[in-house]
Amino acid sequence: MNTTTGKASAADPRRFKSFAEFYPFYLSEHADRSCRRLHFAGSTISLLCVAAAVATLNPWWLLAGLLAGYAFAWVGHFGFEKNKPASFKRPLYSFMGDWAMYRDIWRGKVSL
């Protein structure tokens, strides 16, 4: 994983034509370990909220999961990474990146 920030961080995320091109940029925007940890925690809480929604048939859990996931991620970006989340310019790729990074953390490809 690229753990440095620099020119890649200044790139406009809208220039990427595919998710495969976007994902290395996404990882460069998550170089700070605390940011990655907050993303991981938010994603885990989101999954637990989805499970609660299914178990209770209460759709409010889905909103709670969405809010928790983004709240943790944005604290990571604004508080630790000191950058703006790519979700402001590439919401779909950024959402996909969240889950790709979550998967890669579990697989040991991205450090936590």
PDB file of C-alpha atoms in Angstrom, residues 13-97:
ATOM      1  CA  PRO A  13     -10.890  11.896  -8.500  1.00  0.00           C
ATOM      2  CA  ARG A  14     -13.227  12.599 -11.422  1.00  0.00           C
ATOM      3  CA  ARG A  15     -10.403  11.967 -13.905  1.00  0.00           C
ATOM      4  CA  PHE A  16     -10.407   8.200 -13.336  1.00  0.00           C
ATOM      5  CA  LYS A  17     -12.210   6.201 -16.008  1.00  0.00           C
ATOM      6  CA  SER A  18     -12.506   2.938 -14.071  1.00  0.00           C
ATOM      7  CA  PHE A  19     -12.568   1.717 -10.504  1.00  0.00           C
ATOM      8  CA  ALA A  20      -9.283  -0.130 -11.148  1.00  0.00           C
ATOM      9  CA  GLU A  21      -7.655   3.236 -11.909  1.00  0.00           C
ATOM     10  CA  PHE A  22      -9.372   4.918  -8.955  1.00  0.00           C
ATOM     11  CA  TYR A  23      -8.520   2.392  -6.221  1.00  0.00           C
ATOM     12  CA  PRO A  24      -4.767   3.196  -5.932  1.00  0.00           C
ATOM     13  CA  PHE A  25      -5.728   6.873  -5.609  1.00  0.00           C
ATOM     14  CA  TYR A  26      -8.311   5.902  -2.989  1.00  0.00           C
ATOM     15  CA  LEU A  27      -5.657   4.057  -0.980  1.00  0.00           C
ATOM     16  CA  SER A  28      -3.290   7.029  -1.207  1.00  0.00           C
ATOM     17  CA  GLU A  29      -6.048   9.149   0.348  1.00  0.00           C
ATOM     18  CA  HIS A  30      -6.067   6.715   3.307  1.00  0.00           C
ATOM     19  CA  ALA A  31      -2.361   6.711   4.161  1.00  0.00           C
ATOM     20  CA  ASP A  32      -2.959   7.589   7.811  1.00  0.00           C
ATOM     21  CA  ARG A  33      -3.427   4.517   9.992  1.00  0.00           C
ATOM     22  CA  SER A  34      -6.017   6.225  12.222  1.00  0.00           C
ATOM     23  CA  CYS A  35      -8.073   7.122   9.163  1.00  0.00           C
ATOM     24  CA  ARG A  36      -8.032   3.503   7.964  1.00  0.00           C
ATOM     25  CA  ARG A  37      -8.966   2.285  11.437  1.00  0.00           C
ATOM     26  CA  LEU A  38     -11.894   4.682  11.604  1.00  0.00           C
ATOM     27  CA  HIS A  39     -13.063   3.538   8.158  1.00  0.00           C
ATOM     28  CA  PHE A  40     -12.810  -0.081   9.295  1.00  0.00           C
ATOM     29  CA  ALA A  41     -14.786   0.635  12.484  1.00  0.00           C
ATOM     30  CA  GLY A  42     -17.455   2.556  10.575  1.00  0.00           C
ATOM     31  CA  SER A  43     -17.796  -0.191   7.972  1.00  0.00           C
ATOM     32  CA  THR A  44     -18.080  -2.846  10.670  1.00  0.00           C
ATOM     33  CA  ILE A  45     -20.761  -0.859  12.499  1.00  0.00           C
ATOM     34  CA  SER A  46     -22.576  -0.400   9.176  1.00  0.00           C
ATOM     35  CA  LEU A  47     -22.622  -4.157   8.620  1.00  0.00           C
ATOM     36  CA  LEU A  48     -23.936  -4.699  12.145  1.00  0.00           C
ATOM     37  CA  CYS A  49     -26.689  -2.171  11.443  1.00  0.00           C
ATOM     38  CA  VAL A  50     -27.641  -4.026   8.243  1.00  0.00           C
ATOM     39  CA  ALA A  51     -27.829  -7.235  10.280  1.00  0.00           C
ATOM     40  CA  ALA A  52     -30.001  -5.471  12.856  1.00  0.00           C
ATOM     41  CA  ALA A  53     -32.282  -4.188  10.077  1.00  0.00           C
ATOM     42  CA  VAL A  54     -32.726  -7.717   8.749  1.00  0.00           C
ATOM     43  CA  ALA A  55     -33.223  -9.209  12.212  1.00  0.00           C
ATOM     44  CA  THR A  56     -35.734  -6.607  13.390  1.00  0.00           C
ATOM     45  CA  LEU A  57     -37.269  -5.661  10.025  1.00  0.00           C
ATOM     46  CA  ASN A  58     -36.711  -2.057  11.084  1.00  0.00           C
ATOM     47  CA  PRO A  59     -35.402   0.033   8.152  1.00  0.00           C
ATOM     48  CA  TRP A  60     -34.141   2.780  10.486  1.00  0.00           C
ATOM     49  CA  TRP A  61     -31.122   0.575  11.129  1.00  0.00           C
ATOM     50  CA  LEU A  62     -30.107   1.121   7.487  1.00  0.00           C
ATOM     51  CA  LEU A  63     -30.030   4.869   8.015  1.00  0.00           C
ATOM     52  CA  ALA A  64     -28.066   4.377  11.234  1.00  0.00           C
ATOM     53  CA  GLY A  65     -25.556   2.224   9.361  1.00  0.00           C
ATOM     54  CA  LEU A  66     -25.134   4.786   6.610  1.00  0.00           C
ATOM     55  CA  LEU A  67     -24.657   7.615   9.106  1.00  0.00           C
ATOM     56  CA  ALA A  68     -22.204   5.623  11.231  1.00  0.00           C
ATOM     57  CA  GLY A  69     -20.116   4.594   8.248  1.00  0.00           C
ATOM     58  CA  TYR A  70     -19.785   8.106   6.877  1.00  0.00           C
ATOM     59  CA  ALA A  71     -19.344   9.746  10.304  1.00  0.00           C
ATOM     60  CA  PHE A  72     -16.370   7.554  11.157  1.00  0.00           C
ATOM     61  CA  ALA A  73     -14.864   8.001   7.692  1.00  0.00           C
ATOM     62  CA  TRP A  74     -15.206  11.774   7.702  1.00  0.00           C
ATOM     63  CA  VAL A  75     -13.652  12.070  11.165  1.00  0.00           C
ATOM     64  CA  GLY A  76     -10.743  10.091   9.740  1.00  0.00           C
ATOM     65  CA  HIS A  77     -10.379  12.398   6.756  1.00  0.00           C
ATOM     66  CA  PHE A  78     -10.874  15.763   8.415  1.00  0.00           C
ATOM     67  CA  GLY A  79      -9.227  14.885  11.746  1.00  0.00           C
ATOM     68  CA  PHE A  80      -6.288  12.705  10.729  1.00  0.00           C
ATOM     69  CA  GLU A  81      -5.774  12.564   6.976  1.00  0.00           C
ATOM     70  CA  LYS A  82      -6.406  16.304   6.549  1.00  0.00           C
ATOM     71  CA  ASN A  83      -8.080  15.856   3.161  1.00  0.00           C
ATOM     72  CA  LYS A  84     -11.570  15.910   1.725  1.00  0.00           C
ATOM     73  CA  PRO A  85     -13.238  12.535   1.182  1.00  0.00           C
ATOM     74  CA  ALA A  86     -13.330  11.468  -2.464  1.00  0.00           C
ATOM     75  CA  SER A  87     -17.018  10.738  -1.929  1.00  0.00           C
ATOM     76  CA  PHE A  88     -17.681  14.436  -2.557  1.00  0.00           C
ATOM     77  CA  LYS A  89     -16.579  14.042  -6.200  1.00  0.00           C
ATOM     78  CA  ARG A  90     -16.809  10.287  -6.911  1.00  0.00           C
ATOM     79  CA  PRO A  91     -19.489   8.897  -4.569  1.00  0.00           C
ATOM     80  CA  LEU A  92     -19.923   5.496  -6.248  1.00  0.00           C
ATOM     81  CA  TYR A  93     -16.201   4.761  -6.677  1.00  0.00           C
ATOM     82  CA  SER A  94     -15.570   6.001  -3.154  1.00  0.00           C
ATOM     83  CA  PHE A  95     -18.282   3.711  -1.746  1.00  0.00           C
ATOM     84  CA  MET A  96     -16.792   0.815  -3.712  1.00  0.00           C
ATOM     85  CA  GLY A  97     -13.335   1.794  -2.423  1.00  0.00           C
TER      86      GLY A  97
END
